[in-house]
Amino acid sequence: MLQARKAGSQATTVSIEIQNVEKRYPATGNGPGTHALRNVSLSVSKGEVVVIIGPSGSGKSTLLRTINALETVDGGSIMVDGVSVTDKATNLPAFRTRVGMVFQHFNLFLHMTAFRNVVLPPIAVKGVSKADAEAAANKYLARVGMLDRAHAYPAQLSGGQQQRIAIARALAMEPQVMLFDEATSALDPEAVGGVLDLMRELAGEGMTMVVVTHEMSFAREVADRVVFMDAGAIVETSTPEEIFQNAKSERTQKFLSLVGSA
Amino acid sequence: MSEFWSTVQSVFNYRFVLQYQDQFLLGIYNTIIAAGLSLVLSLTFGFVVALMRLSGRKPLVYAATSYIQIIRSTPLLLQIYIVYFGLPSLIPAMGRMPEIVLGTIALTLHTTAYMSEIIRSGILSVPRGQREGAIAVGMTTLQQYRYVILPQGIVNVIPALLGQTAILIKDTSLLSLITVFDIVSAGMLLNSDLVRPNEGFLTVAAIFFAFYLVMVFVSHLVESRLAGRGWRSVA
Ligand SMILES: Nc1ncnc2c1ncn2[C@@H]1O[C@H](COP(=O)(O)OP(=O)(O)O)[C@@H](O)[C@H]1O
Ligand SMILES: [Mg+2]
């Protein structure tokens, strides 16, 4: 599936290199373990937008979260911009400053204003000066259209507004890669479009992005490649045209007909 | 009017209190020292014990849990006696320590157990997503605690922390049993000298109540310092 890309790409153009990753969630008192990722390999080039689709529980979030080591892996390796995420010696906090993550439920710091949410991480984590961080916060909040709500707390904002601020927070770290985990799934229908537009703009500017979404129209329009996952494995990886018009796997076809985009 | 005042003064004559003002001040001073130091130390150690219990490492969890259970299951007065009589026999140098130091050690050992449980529940009250947001922007564990988990977690348990602090302040009165001159001692002295229980003990009660009001005020300050006012409001 990914050999075609890999063969042609130079080391410098590869952003994310996931090789044979295995992930198991251990059994707990109230349930058996899950084999969440089965021999998953995926390579993402710089500036590429990869959209991951698949049924609920297929391991999309888990895969995304292994990229910035929010989840550890049980096998295989992951490199991001030349840094091995799966190497125990890697300084993960420092590495994570290069990878922005946008969550389904925003995860803004609830006890801080929107402005502080965006200003704090560069100051606390990267040692950026207060003045520079504030200038950057103003810039990114303006960019996501939230400057006028900068001094509101997350609880005073709608889901769509919170997600825009979460995107500004991630961008203020000036990441090389952005990960989106169902960034619009928790939003009211009228807020979805605005957040997708922002993501589309970012993609247009050449940001390397890995996007988990159920918005098939976004996948179709914005993705360079679409990955279909099922039961912890990558079933199929293709261009959007390929996948939406003539998916090779029956499981992909079935999924797409269920979500109404075939 | 003067008849009214003489009635009041026969029940409570503030002049007797003023006469013992130095003793009350000494009692207040000792209570502030013992409770203040114990508060700061028990919050610090309580945080450490809470982290031990949350660490998931068996020896640490076991040590922390045992400590909490032993403290909870025995009376504070016994703990004070054990420290007061036991420590000096173990470490002779402790025998030369003032009573208030030994008393403060006992209060700290006691209060740490309770504070650690409150702090632990505060830490656990912070939604998982808050920590993930902090991890994702590259915060180290220390930064996650400093900027996100502790401010939110502590604000969530301020009522419980305030309650435990009030208990700590009241518990300093037990130190009078190891000859620390506390506020209750001052009231006792007044009453045994003058046989004026109202002036003696109502004054003591008023002082404790004033302490409590100060702590309520401080807890509001801490709350607004850690988390701005709007963070719980609804859109
Ligand atoms: N923290 C966890 N502990 C145990 N099992 C988990 C955990 N997170 C996810 N899983 C399981 O792993 C599988 C993949 O989950 P996930 O990656 O969230 O799927 P998706 O994002 O595609 O819906 C599911 O079966 C889910 O129940
Ligand atoms: Mg998911």
Short mmCIF file of C-alpha atoms and ligand atoms in Angstrom, two decimals:
data_model
loop_
_atom_site.label_atom_id
_atom_site.label_comp_id
_atom_site.label_asym_id
_atom_site.label_seq_id
_atom_site.Cartn_x
_atom_site.Cartn_y
_atom_site.Cartn_z
CA MET A 1 0.00 0.00 0.00
CA LEU A 2 2.61 2.52 1.00
CA GLN A 3 5.55 1.14 -0.96
CA ALA A 4 4.78 3.34 -3.91
CA ARG A 5 5.28 6.45 -1.81
CA LYS A 6 8.21 5.16 0.13
CA ALA A 7 10.19 4.13 -2.90
CA GLY A 8 10.07 7.58 -4.41
CA SER A 9 10.51 9.69 -1.31
CA GLN A 10 13.80 10.98 -0.03
CA ALA A 11 14.49 10.79 3.68
CA THR A 12 14.18 14.55 3.96
CA THR A 13 10.69 14.64 2.51
CA VAL A 14 9.33 12.06 4.92
CA SER A 15 7.67 13.58 7.94
CA ILE A 16 6.11 10.62 9.73
CA GLU A 17 7.30 7.05 9.33
CA ILE A 18 5.23 4.43 11.14
CA GLN A 19 6.57 0.89 10.79
CA ASN A 20 4.91 -2.33 11.90
CA VAL A 21 3.32 -0.81 14.96
CA GLU A 22 1.56 -3.08 17.43
CA LYS A 23 -0.60 -1.85 20.28
CA ARG A 24 -2.48 -3.83 22.88
CA TYR A 25 -4.55 -2.38 25.67
CA PRO A 26 -4.15 -4.71 28.63
CA ALA A 27 -7.12 -6.56 30.07
CA THR A 28 -8.72 -4.89 33.06
CA GLY A 29 -10.99 -6.19 35.79
CA ASN A 30 -14.06 -5.40 33.72
CA GLY A 31 -12.99 -6.37 30.23
CA PRO A 32 -10.56 -8.28 28.08
CA GLY A 33 -7.61 -6.58 26.43
CA THR A 34 -7.84 -5.09 22.95
CA HIS A 35 -5.44 -5.60 20.11
CA ALA A 36 -5.88 -2.00 18.97
CA LEU A 37 -3.17 -1.79 16.29
CA ARG A 38 -2.06 -4.76 14.20
CA ASN A 39 1.13 -4.37 12.24
CA VAL A 40 0.33 -0.83 11.12
CA SER A 41 2.72 0.90 8.74
CA LEU A 42 2.17 4.33 7.26
CA SER A 43 4.44 7.00 5.90
CA VAL A 44 3.45 10.66 5.63
CA SER A 45 5.46 13.10 3.53
CA LYS A 46 6.11 16.69 4.45
CA GLY A 47 3.16 18.86 3.49
CA GLU A 48 0.95 15.87 2.93
CA VAL A 49 -2.59 15.59 4.29
CA VAL A 50 -3.53 12.05 5.25
CA VAL A 51 -7.11 11.40 6.32
CA ILE A 52 -7.88 8.28 8.36
CA ILE A 53 -11.39 6.90 8.15
CA GLY A 54 -12.96 3.75 9.51
CA PRO A 55 -15.61 2.44 11.86
CA SER A 56 -15.71 3.30 15.53
CA GLY A 57 -13.24 1.25 17.56
CA SER A 58 -11.06 0.48 14.55
CA GLY A 59 -7.99 2.08 16.15
CA LYS A 60 -7.92 5.50 14.43
CA SER A 61 -7.48 7.48 17.63
CA THR A 62 -4.98 5.01 18.97
CA LEU A 63 -2.87 5.30 15.83
CA LEU A 64 -3.01 9.10 15.93
CA ARG A 65 -2.10 9.13 19.61
CA THR A 66 0.93 6.93 19.10
CA ILE A 67 2.35 9.57 16.75
CA ASN A 68 2.91 12.02 19.61
CA ALA A 69 3.39 9.22 22.15
CA LEU A 70 0.17 9.87 24.03
CA GLU A 71 0.00 6.09 23.73
CA THR A 72 3.03 3.84 23.93
CA VAL A 73 3.43 1.07 21.39
CA ASP A 74 4.15 -2.59 22.02
CA GLY A 75 6.07 -3.15 18.81
CA GLY A 76 7.32 -1.42 15.71
CA SER A 77 8.75 2.06 15.41
CA ILE A 78 7.62 5.60 14.71
CA MET A 79 9.84 8.43 13.47
CA VAL A 80 8.66 12.02 13.19
CA ASP A 81 10.96 14.47 11.43
CA GLY A 82 13.94 12.30 12.20
CA VAL A 83 13.08 11.83 15.88
CA SER A 84 12.29 8.33 17.06
CA VAL A 85 9.10 8.54 19.10
CA THR A 86 9.36 4.91 20.13
CA ASP A 87 12.94 5.16 21.40
CA LYS A 88 12.96 5.25 25.19
CA ALA A 89 15.84 7.72 25.19
CA THR A 90 13.85 10.38 23.33
CA ASN A 91 12.87 13.44 25.33
CA LEU A 92 9.17 13.21 24.63
CA PRO A 93 8.01 16.57 26.05
CA ALA A 94 10.55 18.39 23.86
CA PHE A 95 9.54 16.29 20.87
CA ARG A 96 5.84 17.00 21.37
CA THR A 97 6.37 20.73 20.92
CA ARG A 98 6.80 19.93 17.23
CA VAL A 99 3.50 18.11 16.92
CA GLY A 100 0.22 19.92 17.40
CA MET A 101 -2.79 17.91 18.47
CA VAL A 102 -6.45 18.85 18.26
CA PHE A 103 -8.86 16.70 20.25
CA GLN A 104 -12.49 15.84 19.79
CA HIS A 105 -13.31 17.48 23.13
CA PHE A 106 -10.88 20.40 22.71
CA ASN A 107 -9.10 19.84 26.05
CA LEU A 108 -8.59 23.55 26.58
CA PHE A 109 -7.34 24.35 30.07
CA LEU A 110 -10.60 25.10 31.81
CA HIS A 111 -9.21 27.39 34.49
CA MET A 112 -7.59 29.75 31.98
CA THR A 113 -8.96 32.27 29.53
CA ALA A 114 -8.70 31.53 25.84
CA PHE A 115 -5.79 33.98 25.63
CA ARG A 116 -3.91 32.34 28.48
CA ASN A 117 -4.49 28.92 26.90
CA VAL A 118 -2.63 30.09 23.83
CA VAL A 119 0.04 32.17 25.59
CA LEU A 120 1.05 29.74 28.33
CA PRO A 121 2.41 26.72 26.40
CA PRO A 122 5.08 28.63 24.43
CA ILE A 123 6.21 30.45 27.59
CA ALA A 124 6.14 27.44 29.89
CA VAL A 125 7.40 24.82 27.48
CA LYS A 126 9.54 26.62 24.91
CA GLY A 127 10.80 29.47 27.05
CA VAL A 128 9.43 32.08 24.64
CA SER A 129 9.34 35.60 26.12
CA LYS A 130 6.01 36.88 27.38
CA ALA A 131 5.91 39.65 24.78
CA ASP A 132 6.60 37.27 21.90
CA ALA A 133 4.10 34.73 23.17
CA GLU A 134 1.42 37.40 23.49
CA ALA A 135 2.10 38.68 20.01
CA ALA A 136 1.86 35.13 18.67
CA ALA A 137 -1.33 34.50 20.62
CA ASN A 138 -2.91 37.61 19.15
CA LYS A 139 -1.86 36.53 15.70
CA TYR A 140 -3.21 33.00 15.96
CA LEU A 141 -6.39 34.00 17.76
CA ALA A 142 -7.05 36.53 15.00
CA ARG A 143 -6.34 33.85 12.46
CA VAL A 144 -8.99 31.50 13.91
CA GLY A 145 -11.37 34.44 14.28
CA MET A 146 -11.43 34.39 18.07
CA LEU A 147 -9.63 37.60 19.03
CA ASP A 148 -12.83 39.17 20.30
CA ARG A 149 -13.41 36.23 22.67
CA ALA A 150 -9.83 36.05 23.87
CA HIS A 151 -10.68 36.83 27.48
CA ALA A 152 -13.50 34.35 27.84
CA TYR A 153 -13.09 31.08 29.68
CA PRO A 154 -13.74 27.81 27.82
CA ALA A 155 -16.96 27.31 29.79
CA GLN A 156 -18.24 30.60 28.37
CA LEU A 157 -17.62 29.55 24.76
CA SER A 158 -19.47 27.32 22.32
CA GLY A 159 -17.90 24.09 21.10
CA GLY A 160 -16.96 25.61 17.78
CA GLN A 161 -15.31 28.59 19.47
CA GLN A 162 -13.42 26.31 21.83
CA GLN A 163 -12.16 24.18 18.98
CA ARG A 164 -10.89 27.24 17.13
CA ILE A 165 -8.99 28.29 20.23
CA ALA A 166 -7.62 24.77 20.61
CA ILE A 167 -6.33 25.03 17.04
CA ALA A 168 -4.78 28.43 17.83
CA ARG A 169 -3.13 26.91 20.91
CA ALA A 170 -1.61 24.14 18.83
CA LEU A 171 -0.47 26.53 16.10
CA ALA A 172 1.14 28.91 18.60
CA MET A 173 3.71 26.17 19.29
CA GLU A 174 4.64 26.40 15.58
CA PRO A 175 4.47 22.67 15.02
CA GLN A 176 5.79 20.77 12.01
CA VAL A 177 2.88 18.37 12.05
CA MET A 178 -0.77 18.70 13.09
CA LEU A 179 -2.89 15.79 14.28
CA PHE A 180 -6.69 16.11 14.34
CA ASP A 181 -8.75 13.50 16.19
CA GLU A 182 -12.38 13.93 15.14
CA ALA A 183 -12.03 17.67 15.61
CA THR A 184 -15.59 18.34 14.47
CA SER A 185 -17.43 15.34 15.93
CA ALA A 186 -18.50 17.13 19.09
CA LEU A 187 -19.66 20.30 17.36
CA ASP A 188 -23.09 21.59 16.46
CA PRO A 189 -23.74 21.16 12.74
CA GLU A 190 -23.45 24.89 12.05
CA ALA A 191 -20.01 25.05 13.72
CA VAL A 192 -18.54 22.16 11.73
CA GLY A 193 -18.05 24.05 8.50
CA GLY A 194 -15.99 26.84 10.03
CA VAL A 195 -13.56 24.46 11.73
CA LEU A 196 -13.23 22.39 8.55
CA ASP A 197 -12.51 25.60 6.61
CA LEU A 198 -9.69 26.38 9.03
CA MET A 199 -8.26 22.90 8.56
CA ARG A 200 -8.57 23.30 4.80
CA GLU A 201 -6.65 26.58 4.95
CA LEU A 202 -3.89 24.98 7.01
CA ALA A 203 -3.64 22.18 4.48
CA GLY A 204 -3.48 24.74 1.70
CA GLU A 205 -0.52 26.38 3.42
CA GLY A 206 1.41 23.16 3.28
CA MET A 207 1.01 21.95 6.87
CA THR A 208 1.66 18.24 7.31
CA MET A 209 -1.58 16.86 8.69
CA VAL A 210 -2.99 13.56 9.86
CA VAL A 211 -6.73 13.86 10.24
CA VAL A 212 -9.18 11.39 11.72
CA THR A 213 -12.66 12.39 10.64
CA HIS A 214 -16.09 11.21 9.64
CA GLU A 215 -16.49 14.17 7.26
CA MET A 216 -16.22 12.34 3.97
CA SER A 217 -16.51 15.50 1.91
CA PHE A 218 -13.47 16.90 3.73
CA ALA A 219 -11.56 13.68 3.03
CA ARG A 220 -12.54 13.84 -0.60
CA GLU A 221 -11.56 17.48 -1.11
CA VAL A 222 -8.55 17.95 1.14
CA ALA A 223 -6.81 14.60 1.55
CA ASP A 224 -3.77 13.69 -0.51
CA ARG A 225 -4.32 10.16 0.67
CA VAL A 226 -7.09 8.39 2.53
CA VAL A 227 -6.39 5.51 4.91
CA PHE A 228 -9.18 3.10 5.73
CA MET A 229 -8.76 1.24 9.03
CA ASP A 230 -10.73 -1.64 10.40
CA ALA A 231 -10.19 -3.83 13.46
CA GLY A 232 -6.81 -2.31 14.26
CA ALA A 233 -5.32 -2.70 10.80
CA ILE A 234 -4.92 -0.50 7.75
CA VAL A 235 -7.11 -2.11 5.14
CA GLU A 236 -6.49 0.22 2.27
CA THR A 237 -4.58 3.41 1.46
CA SER A 238 -5.28 5.37 -1.71
CA THR A 239 -6.01 8.72 -3.20
CA PRO A 240 -9.49 10.01 -2.33
CA GLU A 241 -10.64 9.41 -5.93
CA GLU A 242 -9.55 5.80 -5.77
CA ILE A 243 -11.08 5.09 -2.41
CA PHE A 244 -14.37 6.84 -2.96
CA GLN A 245 -14.90 5.62 -6.51
CA ASN A 246 -13.45 2.16 -6.62
CA ALA A 247 -12.26 0.92 -3.26
CA LYS A 248 -10.49 -2.40 -3.60
CA SER A 249 -11.56 -3.90 -0.32
CA GLU A 250 -15.09 -5.04 0.30
CA ARG A 251 -14.87 -3.76 3.87
CA THR A 252 -14.00 -0.27 2.61
CA GLN A 253 -16.90 -0.34 0.17
CA LYS A 254 -19.27 -1.47 2.88
CA PHE A 255 -18.10 1.25 5.28
CA LEU A 256 -18.41 3.95 2.64
CA SER A 257 -21.87 2.87 1.66
CA LEU A 258 -22.86 2.95 5.35
CA VAL A 259 -21.60 6.50 5.84
CA GLY A 260 -23.26 7.45 2.57
CA SER A 261 -20.31 8.63 0.50
CA ALA A 262 -19.73 5.91 -2.02
CA MET B 1 -28.99 52.37 79.58
CA SER B 2 -26.34 52.19 82.28
CA GLU B 3 -28.38 49.48 83.92
CA PHE B 4 -28.24 47.55 80.66
CA TRP B 5 -24.50 47.92 80.46
CA SER B 6 -23.98 46.82 84.02
CA THR B 7 -26.05 43.73 83.27
CA VAL B 8 -23.94 43.02 80.22
CA GLN B 9 -20.77 43.56 82.18
CA SER B 10 -21.85 41.23 84.91
CA VAL B 11 -22.18 38.54 82.25
CA PHE B 12 -19.18 39.54 80.14
CA ASN B 13 -16.74 42.18 81.26
CA TYR B 14 -14.17 42.84 78.57
CA ARG B 15 -11.85 44.45 81.13
CA PHE B 16 -11.02 41.00 82.45
CA VAL B 17 -10.10 39.95 78.95
CA LEU B 18 -7.86 42.99 78.55
CA GLN B 19 -6.26 42.16 81.86
CA TYR B 20 -5.20 38.82 80.33
CA GLN B 21 -4.42 40.27 76.94
CA ASP B 22 -0.76 39.21 77.05
CA GLN B 23 -1.74 35.63 77.81
CA PHE B 24 -4.27 35.57 74.98
CA LEU B 25 -1.72 37.05 72.60
CA LEU B 26 0.81 34.41 73.61
CA GLY B 27 -1.82 31.72 73.05
CA ILE B 28 -2.70 33.18 69.66
CA TYR B 29 0.96 33.37 68.76
CA ASN B 30 1.57 29.74 69.69
CA THR B 31 -1.52 28.58 67.85
CA ILE B 32 -0.49 30.47 64.73
CA ILE B 33 3.01 29.02 64.88
CA ALA B 34 1.86 25.45 65.46
CA ALA B 35 -1.07 25.51 63.03
CA GLY B 36 0.70 27.62 60.40
CA LEU B 37 3.79 25.46 60.25
CA SER B 38 1.75 22.27 60.35
CA LEU B 39 -0.46 23.56 57.56
CA VAL B 40 2.42 24.37 55.23
CA LEU B 41 4.27 21.15 56.05
CA SER B 42 1.22 18.90 55.88
CA LEU B 43 0.22 20.32 52.50
CA THR B 44 3.74 19.70 51.20
CA PHE B 45 4.11 16.21 52.64
CA GLY B 46 0.46 15.49 51.84
CA PHE B 47 1.20 16.16 48.19
CA VAL B 48 4.14 13.75 48.34
CA VAL B 49 2.06 11.05 50.04
CA ALA B 50 -0.72 11.59 47.49
CA LEU B 51 1.76 11.15 44.64
CA MET B 52 3.07 7.99 46.30
CA ARG B 53 -0.44 6.56 46.44
CA LEU B 54 -1.05 7.51 42.81
CA SER B 55 2.33 6.26 41.60
CA GLY B 56 1.12 2.70 41.07
CA ARG B 57 4.41 1.38 42.48
CA LYS B 58 3.54 -1.21 45.07
CA PRO B 59 6.08 -0.32 47.80
CA LEU B 60 5.19 3.38 47.59
CA VAL B 61 1.46 2.76 47.50
CA TYR B 62 1.75 0.34 50.43
CA ALA B 63 3.86 2.73 52.51
CA ALA B 64 1.51 5.65 51.87
CA THR B 65 -1.64 3.63 52.53
CA SER B 66 -0.28 2.14 55.75
CA TYR B 67 0.72 5.55 57.02
CA ILE B 68 -2.71 6.99 56.30
CA GLN B 69 -4.47 4.07 57.97
CA ILE B 70 -2.31 4.16 61.09
CA ILE B 71 -2.88 7.88 61.53
CA ARG B 72 -6.60 7.59 60.89
CA SER B 73 -7.11 4.71 63.30
CA THR B 74 -5.38 6.23 66.33
CA PRO B 75 -6.40 9.25 68.41
CA LEU B 76 -4.54 12.49 67.81
CA LEU B 77 -3.88 12.83 71.53
CA LEU B 78 -2.08 9.49 71.48
CA GLN B 79 -0.02 10.60 68.51
CA ILE B 80 0.92 13.78 70.36
CA TYR B 81 1.99 11.73 73.39
CA ILE B 82 3.97 9.31 71.26
CA VAL B 83 5.88 12.17 69.66
CA TYR B 84 6.25 14.08 72.94
CA PHE B 85 7.46 11.16 75.05
CA GLY B 86 8.64 8.74 72.40
CA LEU B 87 10.76 10.88 70.09
CA PRO B 88 13.08 12.19 72.83
CA SER B 89 13.69 8.65 74.07
CA LEU B 90 14.58 7.66 70.51
CA ILE B 91 16.63 10.76 69.70
CA PRO B 92 17.89 12.31 72.94
CA ALA B 93 18.52 15.67 71.24
CA MET B 94 14.75 15.98 70.71
CA GLY B 95 14.33 16.18 74.48
CA ARG B 96 15.82 19.66 74.46
CA MET B 97 13.32 20.85 71.87
CA PRO B 98 10.58 23.20 73.06
CA GLU B 99 7.21 21.49 73.52
CA ILE B 100 5.74 23.47 70.67
CA VAL B 101 8.22 21.95 68.21
CA LEU B 102 7.28 18.43 69.25
CA GLY B 103 3.63 19.41 69.17
CA THR B 104 3.99 20.82 65.67
CA ILE B 105 5.68 17.62 64.52
CA ALA B 106 2.77 15.57 65.89
CA LEU B 107 0.16 17.84 64.29
CA THR B 108 2.02 17.67 60.98
CA LEU B 109 2.25 13.87 61.04
CA HIS B 110 -1.46 13.72 61.78
CA THR B 111 -2.70 16.33 59.33
CA THR B 112 -0.50 15.09 56.48
CA ALA B 113 -2.51 11.88 56.31
CA TYR B 114 -5.78 13.76 55.90
CA MET B 115 -4.38 16.38 53.55
CA SER B 116 -2.88 13.69 51.33
CA GLU B 117 -6.27 12.08 50.86
CA ILE B 118 -7.87 15.42 50.01
CA ILE B 119 -5.08 16.30 47.58
CA ARG B 120 -5.29 12.87 46.00
CA SER B 121 -9.00 13.26 45.37
CA GLY B 122 -8.30 16.74 43.98
CA ILE B 123 -5.75 15.37 41.55
CA LEU B 124 -8.16 12.62 40.50
CA SER B 125 -10.94 15.18 40.00
CA VAL B 126 -9.10 16.78 37.08
CA PRO B 127 -10.54 15.37 33.85
CA ARG B 128 -8.20 13.17 31.88
CA GLY B 129 -8.48 15.47 28.86
CA GLN B 130 -6.90 18.32 30.82
CA ARG B 131 -3.78 16.30 31.37
CA GLU B 132 -3.76 15.16 27.75
CA GLY B 133 -4.03 18.75 26.58
CA ALA B 134 -1.02 19.57 28.73
CA ILE B 135 0.96 16.56 27.49
CA ALA B 136 0.15 17.37 23.88
CA VAL B 137 1.60 20.88 24.06
CA GLY B 138 4.82 19.36 25.38
CA MET B 139 4.57 19.90 29.13
CA THR B 140 6.74 17.77 31.37
CA THR B 141 5.07 15.96 34.27
CA LEU B 142 6.18 18.75 36.57
CA GLN B 143 4.70 21.40 34.29
CA GLN B 144 1.46 19.45 33.96
CA TYR B 145 1.11 19.53 37.74
CA ARG B 146 2.20 23.11 38.12
CA TYR B 147 0.07 24.68 35.42
CA VAL B 148 -2.94 22.42 35.06
CA ILE B 149 -3.48 19.57 37.51
CA LEU B 150 -2.73 21.29 40.82
CA PRO B 151 -4.53 24.57 40.14
CA GLN B 152 -7.69 22.78 39.03
CA GLY B 153 -7.38 19.92 41.50
CA ILE B 154 -6.82 22.20 44.47
CA VAL B 155 -9.65 24.53 43.56
CA ASN B 156 -11.92 21.49 43.34
CA VAL B 157 -11.13 20.47 46.93
CA ILE B 158 -10.85 23.89 48.58
CA PRO B 159 -13.90 23.28 50.78
CA ALA B 160 -12.33 20.07 52.09
CA LEU B 161 -8.94 21.72 52.57
CA LEU B 162 -10.62 24.55 54.44
CA GLY B 163 -12.43 22.08 56.68
CA GLN B 164 -9.24 20.19 57.46
CA THR B 165 -7.43 23.46 58.18
CA ALA B 166 -10.17 24.47 60.60
CA ILE B 167 -9.75 21.10 62.33
CA LEU B 168 -6.00 21.64 62.49
CA ILE B 169 -6.41 25.05 64.12
CA LYS B 170 -8.81 23.62 66.68
CA ASP B 171 -6.51 20.65 67.32
CA THR B 172 -3.75 22.96 68.50
CA SER B 173 -5.75 23.16 71.73
CA LEU B 174 -4.65 19.57 72.47
CA LEU B 175 -1.09 20.81 72.67
CA SER B 176 -1.97 22.37 76.00
CA LEU B 177 -1.77 18.79 77.32
CA ILE B 178 1.96 18.81 76.60
CA THR B 179 2.27 22.22 78.28
CA VAL B 180 2.17 24.38 75.16
CA PHE B 181 0.49 27.63 76.15
CA ASP B 182 -2.26 27.93 73.58
CA ILE B 183 -5.45 30.01 73.39
CA VAL B 184 -7.46 27.58 75.50
CA SER B 185 -4.70 27.72 78.13
CA ALA B 186 -5.14 31.48 78.29
CA GLY B 187 -8.88 31.08 78.83
CA MET B 188 -8.28 28.41 81.47
CA LEU B 189 -5.84 30.67 83.28
CA LEU B 190 -8.26 33.58 83.30
CA ASN B 191 -11.04 31.41 84.62
CA SER B 192 -8.98 29.74 87.32
CA ASP B 193 -7.60 33.09 88.50
CA LEU B 194 -10.81 35.13 88.37
CA VAL B 195 -13.56 32.49 88.10
CA ARG B 196 -15.00 34.29 85.07
CA PRO B 197 -15.82 31.42 82.64
CA ASN B 198 -17.59 33.69 80.12
CA GLU B 199 -14.67 36.05 79.74
CA GLY B 200 -12.32 33.09 79.70
CA PHE B 201 -14.00 30.70 77.30
CA LEU B 202 -16.23 32.88 75.12
CA THR B 203 -13.13 34.88 74.25
CA VAL B 204 -11.40 31.67 73.26
CA ALA B 205 -14.40 30.74 71.09
CA ALA B 206 -14.41 34.18 69.47
CA ILE B 207 -10.71 33.89 68.66
CA PHE B 208 -11.19 30.50 67.01
CA PHE B 209 -14.12 31.86 65.06
CA ALA B 210 -11.99 34.81 63.90
CA PHE B 211 -9.32 32.35 62.75
CA TYR B 212 -11.94 30.52 60.75
CA LEU B 213 -13.16 33.70 59.07
CA VAL B 214 -9.58 34.53 58.11
CA MET B 215 -9.17 31.04 56.60
CA VAL B 216 -12.39 31.44 54.60
CA PHE B 217 -11.05 34.73 53.25
CA VAL B 218 -7.68 33.15 52.43
CA SER B 219 -9.37 30.24 50.65
CA HIS B 220 -11.24 32.69 48.42
CA LEU B 221 -7.96 34.42 47.61
CA VAL B 222 -6.30 31.10 46.78
CA GLU B 223 -9.24 30.11 44.62
CA SER B 224 -9.26 33.28 42.54
CA ARG B 225 -5.48 33.16 42.28
CA LEU B 226 -5.49 29.59 40.92
CA ALA B 227 -8.50 29.82 38.66
CA GLY B 228 -10.16 32.92 37.31
CA ARG B 229 -13.76 33.64 38.15
CA GLY B 230 -15.41 32.61 34.92
CA TRP B 231 -14.11 29.11 34.55
CA ARG B 232 -17.15 27.29 35.84
CA SER B 233 -19.81 29.49 34.32
CA VAL B 234 -22.04 28.19 31.61
CA ALA B 235 -22.01 29.65 28.12
N1 LIG C 1 -7.47 3.54 27.04
C1 LIG C 1 -7.96 2.39 26.54
N2 LIG C 1 -8.00 1.27 27.29
C2 LIG C 1 -8.47 0.13 26.80
N3 LIG C 1 -8.95 -0.01 25.56
C3 LIG C 1 -8.96 1.06 24.76
C4 LIG C 1 -8.47 2.32 25.20
N4 LIG C 1 -8.59 3.21 24.19
C5 LIG C 1 -9.13 2.53 23.16
N5 LIG C 1 -9.36 1.24 23.49
C6 LIG C 1 -9.91 0.19 22.60
O1 LIG C 1 -9.07 0.11 21.48
C7 LIG C 1 -9.84 -0.01 20.31
C8 LIG C 1 -9.54 1.13 19.37
O2 LIG C 1 -10.00 2.32 19.93
P1 LIG C 1 -9.84 3.73 19.24
O3 LIG C 1 -8.43 3.89 18.79
O4 LIG C 1 -10.36 4.77 20.17
O5 LIG C 1 -10.78 3.60 17.98
P2 LIG C 1 -11.43 4.71 17.05
O6 LIG C 1 -10.77 6.01 17.33
O7 LIG C 1 -11.21 4.21 15.67
O8 LIG C 1 -12.89 4.73 17.38
C9 LIG C 1 -11.28 -0.06 20.74
O9 LIG C 1 -11.67 -1.42 20.83
C10 LIG C 1 -11.28 0.58 22.10
O10 LIG C 1 -12.28 0.05 22.89
MG MG C 2 -11.56 7.83 18.04
#
